[in-house]
GROMACS .gro file of C-alpha atoms in nm:
model
  470
    1MET     CA    1   0.023   0.002   0.014
    2SER     CA    2   0.110   0.340  -0.082
    3ILE     CA    3   0.114   0.652   0.131
    4SER     CA    4   0.027   0.972  -0.082
    5SER     CA    5   0.086   1.341  -0.035
    6ILE     CA    6  -0.213   1.531  -0.203
    7ASN     CA    7  -0.227   1.953  -0.263
    8PRO     CA    8  -0.620   2.019  -0.126
    9ALA     CA    9  -0.545   2.307  -0.340
   10THR     CA   10  -0.479   2.193  -0.658
   11GLY     CA   11  -0.583   1.800  -0.623
   12LYS     CA   12  -0.211   1.738  -0.727
   13VAL     CA   13  -0.011   1.447  -0.624
   14LEU     CA   14   0.298   1.572  -0.471
   15GLN     CA   15   0.493   1.254  -0.327
   16THR     CA   16   0.421   0.922  -0.257
   17PHE     CA   17   0.608   0.669  -0.022
   18ASP     CA   18   0.569   0.295   0.081
   19SER     CA   19   0.412   0.207   0.390
   20LEU     CA   20   0.624  -0.024   0.586
   21ASP     CA   21   0.594  -0.369   0.544
   22GLN     CA   22   0.574  -0.628   0.854
   23GLN     CA   23   0.948  -0.631   0.848
   24GLN     CA   24   1.039  -0.290   0.867
   25LEU     CA   25   0.750  -0.240   1.150
   26GLU     CA   26   0.883  -0.502   1.344
   27ALA     CA   27   1.231  -0.309   1.334
   28LYS     CA   28   1.086   0.013   1.431
   29LEU     CA   29   0.915  -0.142   1.764
   30ALA     CA   30   1.267  -0.348   1.821
   31ARG     CA   31   1.464  -0.029   1.791
   32ALA     CA   32   1.167   0.181   2.041
   33ALA     CA   33   1.212  -0.103   2.289
   34GLU     CA   34   1.597  -0.094   2.314
   35ALA     CA   35   1.618   0.312   2.292
   36PHE     CA   36   1.396   0.305   2.592
   37ARG     CA   37   1.628   0.115   2.802
   38HIS     CA   38   1.890   0.393   2.738
   39HIS     CA   39   1.679   0.675   2.720
   40ARG     CA   40   1.489   0.634   3.086
   41THR     CA   41   1.857   0.654   3.256
   42THR     CA   42   1.947   0.968   3.068
   43SER     CA   43   1.947   1.295   3.287
   44PHE     CA   44   1.685   1.607   3.237
   45ALA     CA   45   1.965   1.822   3.191
   46ASP     CA   46   2.096   1.618   2.846
   47ARG     CA   47   1.724   1.595   2.720
   48ALA     CA   48   1.670   1.938   2.765
   49GLU     CA   49   1.985   2.046   2.587
   50LYS     CA   50   1.833   1.800   2.308
   51MET     CA   51   1.469   1.958   2.313
   52MET     CA   52   1.648   2.321   2.292
   53ARG     CA   53   1.796   2.206   1.969
   54ALA     CA   54   1.508   2.109   1.852
   55ALA     CA   55   1.331   2.464   1.965
   56GLU     CA   56   1.590   2.627   1.760
   57ILE     CA   57   1.577   2.403   1.445
   58LEU     CA   58   1.180   2.457   1.425
   59GLU     CA   59   1.270   2.846   1.480
   60SER     CA   60   1.573   2.868   1.172
   61GLU     CA   61   1.353   2.649   0.913
   62LYS     CA   62   1.025   2.741   1.005
   63GLN     CA   63   0.931   2.908   0.642
   64LEU     CA   64   1.058   2.552   0.495
   65PHE     CA   65   0.841   2.348   0.736
   66ALA     CA   66   0.519   2.575   0.699
   67ARG     CA   67   0.564   2.536   0.362
   68THR     CA   68   0.526   2.152   0.364
   69MET     CA   69   0.248   2.201   0.613
   70THR     CA   70   0.031   2.379   0.363
   71LEU     CA   71   0.122   2.232   0.062
   72GLU     CA   72   0.013   1.903   0.248
   73MET     CA   73  -0.353   2.046   0.419
   74GLY     CA   74  -0.369   2.374   0.276
   75LYS     CA   75  -0.351   2.600   0.556
   76PRO     CA   76  -0.261   2.938   0.535
   77ILE     CA   77   0.136   3.016   0.544
   78THR     CA   78   0.078   3.255   0.793
   79GLY     CA   79  -0.089   3.027   1.014
   80ALA     CA   80   0.191   2.743   0.920
   81VAL     CA   81   0.440   2.960   1.015
   82SER     CA   82   0.300   3.040   1.344
   83GLU     CA   83   0.238   2.663   1.398
   84ALA     CA   84   0.610   2.578   1.393
   85GLU     CA   85   0.707   2.884   1.642
   86LYS     CA   86   0.470   2.738   1.876
   87CYS     CA   87   0.645   2.395   1.855
   88ALA     CA   88   0.937   2.580   1.958
   89TRP     CA   89   0.764   2.755   2.217
   90VAL     CA   90   0.603   2.385   2.361
   91CYS     CA   91   0.994   2.242   2.334
   92ARG     CA   92   1.139   2.540   2.538
   93TYR     CA   93   0.869   2.512   2.792
   94TYR     CA   94   0.930   2.127   2.871
   95ALA     CA   95   1.301   2.183   2.831
   96GLU     CA   96   1.308   2.432   3.095
   97ASN     CA   97   1.020   2.291   3.345
   98ALA     CA   98   1.021   1.898   3.271
   99GLU     CA   99   1.246   1.835   3.591
  100GLN     CA  100   1.059   2.060   3.838
  101HIS     CA  101   0.695   1.873   3.710
  102LEU     CA  102   0.847   1.567   3.764
  103ALA     CA  103   1.056   1.638   4.084
  104ASP     CA  104   1.016   1.368   4.389
  105GLU     CA  105   0.732   1.484   4.592
  106ILE     CA  106   0.775   1.462   5.002
  107VAL     CA  107   0.460   1.307   5.170
  108GLU     CA  108   0.493   1.291   5.572
  109THR     CA  109   0.400   0.960   5.702
  110ASN     CA  110   0.473   0.740   5.954
  111ALA     CA  111   0.799   0.624   5.759
  112THR     CA  112   1.097   0.754   5.801
  113LYS     CA  113   1.105   0.878   5.468
  114SER     CA  114   0.818   0.875   5.201
  115PHE     CA  115   0.767   1.045   4.860
  116VAL     CA  116   0.634   0.989   4.527
  117ARG     CA  117   0.866   0.950   4.180
  118TYR     CA  118   0.737   0.985   3.860
  119GLN     CA  119   0.941   0.744   3.609
  120PRO     CA  120   0.839   0.680   3.251
  121LEU     CA  121   0.652   0.367   3.099
  122GLY     CA  122   0.804   0.331   2.767
  123VAL     CA  123   0.718   0.341   2.406
  124VAL     CA  124   0.422   0.578   2.362
  125LEU     CA  125   0.226   0.525   2.078
  126ALA     CA  126   0.055   0.880   1.917
  127VAL     CA  127  -0.203   0.853   1.675
  128MET     CA  128  -0.219   1.217   1.508
  129PRO     CA  129  -0.461   1.467   1.265
  130TRP     CA  130  -0.406   1.624   1.004
  131ASN     CA  131  -0.492   1.933   1.111
  132PHE     CA  132  -0.245   2.068   1.310
  133PRO     CA  133   0.059   1.879   1.150
  134PHE     CA  134   0.340   1.961   1.353
  135TRP     CA  135   0.169   2.103   1.672
  136GLN     CA  136  -0.009   1.827   1.765
  137VAL     CA  137   0.252   1.576   1.774
  138PHE     CA  138   0.476   1.852   1.914
  139ARG     CA  139   0.256   1.857   2.185
  140PHE     CA  140   0.297   1.505   2.270
  141ALA     CA  141   0.643   1.445   2.194
  142ALA     CA  142   0.793   1.703   2.436
  143PRO     CA  143   0.665   1.597   2.737
  144ALA     CA  144   0.723   1.262   2.641
  145LEU     CA  145   1.073   1.272   2.549
  146MET     CA  146   1.158   1.485   2.830
  147ALA     CA  147   0.996   1.215   3.067
  148GLY     CA  148   1.206   0.930   2.980
  149ASN     CA  149   0.977   0.783   2.754
  150VAL     CA  150   1.012   0.712   2.352
  151GLY     CA  151   0.749   0.798   2.059
  152LEU     CA  152   0.621   0.628   1.792
  153LEU     CA  153   0.418   0.877   1.506
  154LYS     CA  154   0.147   0.683   1.352
  155HIS     CA  155   0.044   1.051   1.168
  156ALA     CA  156  -0.222   1.124   0.897
  157SER     CA  157  -0.203   0.906   0.588
  158ASN     CA  158  -0.231   1.294   0.416
  159VAL     CA  159   0.034   1.470   0.614
  160PRO     CA  160   0.362   1.210   0.538
  161GLN     CA  161   0.598   1.457   0.433
  162CYS     CA  162   0.527   1.666   0.804
  163ALA     CA  163   0.537   1.313   0.976
  164LEU     CA  164   0.898   1.249   0.835
  165ALA     CA  165   1.018   1.614   0.871
  166ILE     CA  166   0.905   1.600   1.247
  167GLU     CA  167   1.110   1.270   1.301
  168ASP     CA  168   1.443   1.441   1.141
  169ILE     CA  169   1.413   1.754   1.353
  170PHE     CA  170   1.449   1.486   1.646
  171ARG     CA  171   1.684   1.317   1.483
  172ARG     CA  172   1.924   1.599   1.382
  173ALA     CA  173   1.865   1.774   1.775
  174GLY     CA  174   2.072   1.448   1.926
  175PHE     CA  175   1.782   1.229   2.035
  176VAL     CA  176   1.932   0.889   1.947
  177GLU     CA  177   1.790   0.655   1.670
  178GLY     CA  178   1.468   0.493   1.834
  179GLU     CA  179   1.388   0.768   2.073
  180PHE     CA  180   1.156   0.922   1.833
  181GLN     CA  181   1.016   0.739   1.478
  182THR     CA  182   0.746   0.808   1.218
  183LEU     CA  183   0.578   0.507   1.108
  184LEU     CA  184   0.449   0.494   0.764
  185ILE     CA  185   0.152   0.259   0.808
  186GLY     CA  186  -0.199   0.286   0.747
  187SER     CA  187  -0.492   0.302   0.969
  188ASP     CA  188  -0.558  -0.101   0.980
  189ALA     CA  189  -0.234  -0.136   1.127
  190VAL     CA  190  -0.273   0.073   1.451
  191GLN     CA  191  -0.423  -0.202   1.603
  192SER     CA  192  -0.147  -0.451   1.590
  193VAL     CA  193   0.104  -0.214   1.736
  194LEU     CA  194  -0.072  -0.132   2.027
  195GLU     CA  195  -0.124  -0.484   2.095
  196ASP     CA  196   0.213  -0.518   2.119
  197GLU     CA  197   0.370  -0.604   2.452
  198ARG     CA  198   0.654  -0.322   2.400
  199VAL     CA  199   0.410  -0.025   2.322
  200ALA     CA  200   0.301   0.101   2.690
  201ALA     CA  201   0.046   0.334   2.643
  202ALA     CA  202  -0.121   0.553   2.326
  203THR     CA  203  -0.231   0.898   2.269
  204LEU     CA  204  -0.498   1.005   2.024
  205THR     CA  205  -0.623   1.316   1.843
  206GLY     CA  206  -0.862   1.313   1.626
  207SER     CA  207  -1.231   1.205   1.528
  208GLU     CA  208  -1.506   1.012   1.773
  209PRO     CA  209  -1.497   0.727   1.601
  210ALA     CA  210  -1.116   0.697   1.592
  211GLY     CA  211  -1.091   0.766   1.973
  212ARG     CA  212  -1.357   0.466   2.043
  213SER     CA  213  -1.129   0.238   1.870
  214VAL     CA  214  -0.798   0.297   2.042
  215ALA     CA  215  -0.928   0.303   2.335
  216ALA     CA  216  -1.140  -0.030   2.284
  217ILE     CA  217  -0.808  -0.184   2.188
  218ALA     CA  218  -0.610  -0.025   2.466
  219GLY     CA  219  -0.856  -0.102   2.720
  220LYS     CA  220  -0.830  -0.485   2.640
  221GLN     CA  221  -0.461  -0.473   2.689
  222ILE     CA  222  -0.491  -0.281   3.000
  223LYS     CA  223  -0.273   0.007   2.854
  224LYS     CA  224  -0.292   0.391   2.965
  225THR     CA  225  -0.448   0.639   2.689
  226VAL     CA  226  -0.520   0.987   2.650
  227LEU     CA  227  -0.762   1.097   2.361
  228GLU     CA  228  -0.838   1.449   2.233
  229LEU     CA  229  -1.134   1.413   2.027
  230GLY     CA  230  -1.403   1.642   1.853
  231GLY     CA  231  -1.554   1.985   1.986
  232SER     CA  232  -1.884   2.175   1.889
  233ASP     CA  233  -1.722   2.470   2.082
  234PRO     CA  234  -1.983   2.742   2.189
  235PHE     CA  235  -1.895   3.110   2.176
  236VAL     CA  236  -2.160   3.300   2.386
  237VAL     CA  237  -2.203   3.668   2.357
  238MET     CA  238  -2.407   3.839   2.624
  239ALA     CA  239  -2.536   4.212   2.578
  240SER     CA  240  -2.254   4.357   2.861
  241ALA     CA  241  -1.961   4.244   2.577
  242ASN     CA  242  -1.745   4.448   2.374
  243LEU     CA  243  -1.912   4.382   2.066
  244GLU     CA  244  -1.662   4.510   1.806
  245GLU     CA  245  -1.416   4.281   1.994
  246ALA     CA  246  -1.652   3.976   2.021
  247VAL     CA  247  -1.683   4.032   1.646
  248ALA     CA  248  -1.345   4.032   1.523
  249THR     CA  249  -1.249   3.738   1.781
  250ALA     CA  250  -1.578   3.530   1.644
  251VAL     CA  251  -1.461   3.558   1.285
  252LYS     CA  252  -1.103   3.484   1.393
  253ALA     CA  253  -1.243   3.169   1.590
  254ARG     CA  254  -1.456   3.002   1.346
  255THR     CA  255  -1.220   3.081   1.046
  256ILE     CA  256  -0.873   2.980   1.158
  257ASN     CA  257  -0.683   2.729   0.991
  258ASN     CA  258  -0.957   2.677   0.733
  259GLY     CA  259  -1.208   2.634   1.017
  260GLN     CA  260  -1.036   2.295   1.066
  261SER     CA  261  -0.967   2.290   1.434
  262CYS     CA  262  -1.115   2.104   1.739
  263ILE     CA  263  -1.112   2.437   1.910
  264ALA     CA  264  -1.249   2.654   1.665
  265ALA     CA  265  -1.577   2.836   1.774
  266LYS     CA  266  -1.841   2.636   1.590
  267ARG     CA  267  -2.180   2.769   1.791
  268PHE     CA  268  -2.244   3.147   1.830
  269ILE     CA  269  -2.522   3.214   2.095
  270VAL     CA  270  -2.603   3.584   2.150
  271HIS     CA  271  -2.838   3.768   2.340
  272GLU     CA  272  -3.135   3.897   2.189
  273GLN     CA  273  -3.072   4.281   2.270
  274ILE     CA  274  -2.760   4.271   2.059
  275TYR     CA  275  -2.833   3.974   1.812
  276ALA     CA  276  -2.939   4.199   1.541
  277GLN     CA  277  -2.588   4.423   1.551
  278PHE     CA  278  -2.377   4.085   1.568
  279GLU     CA  279  -2.512   3.912   1.295
  280GLU     CA  280  -2.485   4.208   1.047
  281LYS     CA  281  -2.141   4.268   1.137
  282PHE     CA  282  -2.041   3.895   1.200
  283VAL     CA  283  -2.185   3.800   0.858
  284ALA     CA  284  -2.045   4.126   0.675
  285ALA     CA  285  -1.659   3.999   0.816
  286MET     CA  286  -1.703   3.668   0.672
  287LYS     CA  287  -1.829   3.771   0.350
  288GLN     CA  288  -1.497   3.986   0.371
  289LEU     CA  289  -1.252   3.701   0.392
  290ARG     CA  290  -1.041   3.650   0.104
  291ILE     CA  291  -1.023   3.275  -0.048
  292GLY     CA  292  -0.748   3.141  -0.252
  293ASP     CA  293  -0.382   3.027  -0.284
  294PRO     CA  294  -0.294   2.939   0.084
  295LEU     CA  295   0.115   2.987  -0.015
  296ASP     CA  296  -0.012   3.367  -0.077
  297GLU     CA  297   0.042   3.575   0.222
  298LYS     CA  298  -0.284   3.760   0.182
  299THR     CA  299  -0.520   3.433   0.175
  300ASP     CA  300  -0.731   3.415   0.440
  301ILE     CA  301  -0.928   3.102   0.348
  302GLY     CA  302  -0.739   2.795   0.197
  303PRO     CA  303  -0.879   2.475   0.117
  304LEU     CA  304  -1.011   2.177   0.296
  305ALA     CA  305  -0.768   1.946   0.378
  306THR     CA  306  -0.922   1.649   0.156
  307ALA     CA  307  -1.214   1.588  -0.089
  308GLN     CA  308  -1.410   1.383   0.140
  309ILE     CA  309  -1.384   1.667   0.438
  310LEU     CA  310  -1.552   1.902   0.195
  311LYS     CA  311  -1.824   1.633   0.079
  312ASP     CA  312  -1.895   1.624   0.449
  313LEU     CA  313  -1.912   1.961   0.545
  314GLU     CA  314  -2.160   2.070   0.234
  315GLU     CA  315  -2.395   1.777   0.362
  316GLN     CA  316  -2.388   1.929   0.685
  317VAL     CA  317  -2.483   2.253   0.566
  318ASN     CA  318  -2.730   2.129   0.327
  319VAL     CA  319  -2.907   1.900   0.518
  320SER     CA  320  -2.899   2.164   0.758
  321VAL     CA  321  -3.120   2.417   0.510
  322ALA     CA  322  -3.326   2.127   0.416
  323ARG     CA  323  -3.427   2.144   0.760
  324GLY     CA  324  -3.516   2.495   0.818
  325ALA     CA  325  -3.160   2.669   0.867
  326LYS     CA  326  -3.132   3.010   0.709
  327LEU     CA  327  -2.856   3.067   0.536
  328LEU     CA  328  -2.715   3.428   0.546
  329THR     CA  329  -2.403   3.377   0.338
  330GLY     CA  330  -2.191   3.108   0.192
  331GLY     CA  331  -2.315   2.760   0.152
  332ARG     CA  332  -2.110   2.652  -0.158
  333ARG     CA  333  -1.804   2.592  -0.336
  334PRO     CA  334  -1.624   2.951  -0.514
  335ASP     CA  335  -1.595   2.952  -0.847
  336LEU     CA  336  -1.186   3.010  -0.876
  337SER     CA  337  -0.981   2.932  -1.201
  338GLY     CA  338  -0.634   2.796  -1.298
  339ASP     CA  339  -0.513   2.502  -1.053
  340LEU     CA  340  -0.713   2.621  -0.764
  341ALA     CA  341  -1.058   2.533  -0.951
  342SER     CA  342  -0.972   2.145  -0.835
  343GLY     CA  343  -0.926   2.240  -0.521
  344ASN     CA  344  -1.118   2.147  -0.197
  345PHE     CA  345  -1.260   2.552  -0.121
  346TYR     CA  346  -1.576   2.606   0.045
  347GLU     CA  347  -1.703   2.984   0.083
  348PRO     CA  348  -1.736   3.113   0.478
  349THR     CA  349  -2.067   3.036   0.563
  350VAL     CA  350  -2.313   3.151   0.806
  351LEU     CA  351  -2.650   2.964   0.936
  352ALA     CA  352  -2.908   3.105   1.144
  353ASP     CA  353  -3.263   3.014   1.273
  354ILE     CA  354  -3.114   2.663   1.308
  355PRO     CA  355  -3.343   2.337   1.395
  356LYS     CA  356  -3.247   2.135   1.699
  357ASP     CA  357  -3.255   1.852   1.467
  358ALA     CA  358  -2.992   2.002   1.200
  359PRO     CA  359  -2.663   1.865   1.202
  360ALA     CA  360  -2.510   2.206   1.247
  361SER     CA  361  -2.716   2.297   1.551
  362CYS     CA  362  -2.448   2.030   1.761
  363ASP     CA  363  -2.259   1.833   1.577
  364GLU     CA  364  -1.880   1.943   1.479
  365THR     CA  365  -1.858   2.116   1.131
  366PHE     CA  366  -1.535   2.084   1.039
  367GLY     CA  367  -1.493   2.374   0.818
  368PRO     CA  368  -1.571   2.758   0.773
  369VAL     CA  369  -1.940   2.732   0.864
  370ALA     CA  370  -2.075   2.928   1.178
  371SER     CA  371  -2.447   2.857   1.337
  372LEU     CA  372  -2.564   3.169   1.502
  373PHE     CA  373  -2.839   3.124   1.813
  374ARG     CA  374  -3.027   3.381   1.967
  375VAL     CA  375  -3.129   3.368   2.354
  376GLY     CA  376  -3.281   3.601   2.585
  377SER     CA  377  -3.094   3.503   2.907
  378VAL     CA  378  -2.767   3.365   3.095
  379ASP     CA  379  -3.015   3.045   3.154
  380GLU     CA  380  -3.094   2.982   2.794
  381ALA     CA  381  -2.710   3.062   2.689
  382ILE     CA  382  -2.554   2.792   2.892
  383ALA     CA  383  -2.870   2.517   2.785
  384ILE     CA  384  -2.778   2.563   2.436
  385ALA     CA  385  -2.385   2.560   2.482
  386ASN     CA  386  -2.426   2.262   2.653
  387ALA     CA  387  -2.642   2.112   2.467
  388THR     CA  388  -2.398   1.918   2.260
  389PRO     CA  389  -2.236   1.586   2.352
  390PHE     CA  390  -1.907   1.746   2.326
  391GLY     CA  391  -1.706   1.916   2.599
  392LEU     CA  392  -1.375   2.059   2.475
  393GLY     CA  393  -1.333   2.425   2.492
  394SER     CA  394  -1.585   2.731   2.526
  395SER     CA  395  -1.580   3.098   2.497
  396ALA     CA  396  -1.820   3.382   2.719
  397TRP     CA  397  -1.801   3.710   2.618
  398THR     CA  398  -1.956   3.954   2.909
  399ASN     CA  399  -1.841   4.205   3.148
  400ASP     CA  400  -2.118   4.145   3.449
  401PRO     CA  401  -1.950   3.930   3.740
  402ASN     CA  402  -2.218   3.717   3.776
  403GLU     CA  403  -2.238   3.576   3.420
  404ARG     CA  404  -1.878   3.538   3.423
  405ASP     CA  405  -1.890   3.303   3.705
  406ARG     CA  406  -2.229   3.111   3.629
  407PHE     CA  407  -2.005   3.042   3.287
  408ILE     CA  408  -1.749   2.941   3.463
  409ASN     CA  409  -1.921   2.712   3.684
  410GLU     CA  410  -2.161   2.585   3.452
  411LEU     CA  411  -2.018   2.547   3.082
  412GLU     CA  412  -1.978   2.202   3.049
  413ALA     CA  413  -1.611   2.184   2.887
  414GLY     CA  414  -1.250   2.137   2.948
  415SER     CA  415  -1.165   2.486   2.914
  416VAL     CA  416  -1.369   2.851   2.965
  417PHE     CA  417  -1.225   3.143   2.806
  418ILE     CA  418  -1.376   3.480   2.933
  419ASN     CA  419  -1.363   3.763   2.645
  420GLY     CA  420  -1.119   3.588   2.446
  421MET     CA  421  -1.056   3.304   2.213
  422VAL     CA  422  -0.993   2.975   2.322
  423ALA     CA  423  -0.663   2.867   2.248
  424SER     CA  424  -0.391   2.582   2.340
  425ASP     CA  425  -0.098   2.712   2.591
  426PRO     CA  426   0.194   2.521   2.747
  427ARG     CA  427   0.162   2.632   3.042
  428LEU     CA  428  -0.205   2.531   3.068
  429PRO     CA  429  -0.365   2.186   3.081
  430PHE     CA  430  -0.543   2.094   2.736
  431GLY     CA  431  -0.837   1.847   2.703
  432GLY     CA  432  -1.200   1.799   2.712
  433ILE     CA  433  -1.496   1.612   2.844
  434LYS     CA  434  -1.790   1.428   2.753
  435HIS     CA  435  -1.742   1.287   2.421
  436SER     CA  436  -1.434   1.539   2.375
  437GLY     CA  437  -1.219   1.258   2.526
  438TYR     CA  438  -0.999   1.206   2.826
  439GLY     CA  439  -0.693   1.290   3.053
  440ARG     CA  440  -0.469   1.666   2.961
  441GLU     CA  441  -0.192   1.767   2.771
  442LEU     CA  442   0.046   2.048   2.825
  443SER     CA  443   0.149   2.194   3.165
  444TYR     CA  444   0.256   1.976   3.468
  445PHE     CA  445  -0.078   1.755   3.417
  446GLY     CA  446   0.048   1.673   3.039
  447ILE     CA  447   0.359   1.513   3.134
  448ARG     CA  448   0.246   1.344   3.418
  449GLU     CA  449  -0.030   1.126   3.205
  450PHE     CA  450   0.269   0.917   3.086
  451VAL     CA  451   0.477   0.809   3.386
  452ASN     CA  452   0.404   0.559   3.668
  453ILE     CA  453   0.332   0.739   3.959
  454LYS     CA  454   0.523   0.547   4.196
  455THR     CA  455   0.518   0.528   4.590
  456VAL     CA  456   0.825   0.512   4.777
  457TRP     CA  457   0.805   0.418   5.148
  458ILE     CA  458   1.125   0.371   5.388
  459LYS     CA  459   1.189   0.306   5.684
  460ALA     CA  460   1.541   0.290   5.849
  461ALA     CA  461   1.691   0.016   5.985
  462ALA     CA  462   1.693   0.158   6.328
  463ASP     CA  463   1.357   0.250   6.370
  464LYS     CA  464   1.131   0.079   6.573
  465GLU     CA  465   0.861  -0.143   6.431
  466ASP     CA  466   0.543   0.071   6.320
  467ARG     CA  467   0.210  -0.071   6.321
  468GLN     CA  468   0.098  -0.038   5.953
  469VAL     CA  469  -0.235  -0.070   5.740
  470GLU     CA  470  -0.211  -0.209   5.437
   0.00000   0.00000   0.00000
């Protein structure tokens, strides 16, 4: 089986790679297991030096890496450059903080000394998505490697060049052979890798069905998993909000990465006192967005990553309109010329008056499609915000302290951003609840996901015998 890299802006094949055969895959698994035996004994200082080198490579070659991302999955080039820079940030964050995050924690008990020690688990399989092809990987790899684990990357099949580039970055940074490897395999090979006794744990960022599959396989093997799945994030705007700022942020929050982000705002829930103004300004701003070649720095909206994603998004919009949703703008493929005529482009789209049985009401729309809802109270806003099986991120805009506290306490999500756009930050934990997954990435929570939290209890020989309750 071959794996193809296809430019979503033109539909042209960029490069084709052979999948690993069974013998090649076995060699990589054996190499990972051997590498862990060495890597786990290295010092934090040694790991940090290499991780800092990875950050330097990312920054010095960010234009090259950005171009690879844009050509393979279509993100606007300015966003791709920012992604490479953010990867350097997470590398530096863990290089500087891993030792402190995993330091022994003394606990006073009846022992002479007792403490908690954090030790690496082993080989961690990462099943990663295409939408942030560098960032999703580095936010797993930086803490995993700094903790003493080794990584196996099964990247999305449409971004093989990104996957190989990341492996090369870690190699050039000084990590020894086997400490981080890319597996060019199809999704049908994931089960055998996860079931292999040399693989200790797995992390997946992706769709809900993919998460269910990996969790089920790992569960049978009693292996730890972290899942970051989809989202249908609410963006609530109350009457006391700064309307101009809210609208400007709403447009960015819906269309970042061509609308293909798990934490992109998707459902805009606006108080009736300002709804008409918000709708008018928001629709006007969405109409002004420039669609075109993602390599052009003036482009706002590039293509969707694959033809299937475009087809799925079209169906969600068409079904929603057929069931009664009002189309305010967009809702079709743009007319582009030249090579771009064959690309996976879709106009920025806004829907309103959406019935509950429409896909745009609570499902995840992975593209530049926004759903508007009018509410008359904070109670109604919270009810609609929570009326989804997902619970990843949420944003609420208000200058009322009571409303703010209610949103913080009652929105069902892994994060709540007040008067700001949801974003991931190495210093803060990232993850969701409900069908958006479990576990956390980033901050000290993330680096502790794939470690053995070991209790150590020591009684000195000279101590008197103590009674112990098991």
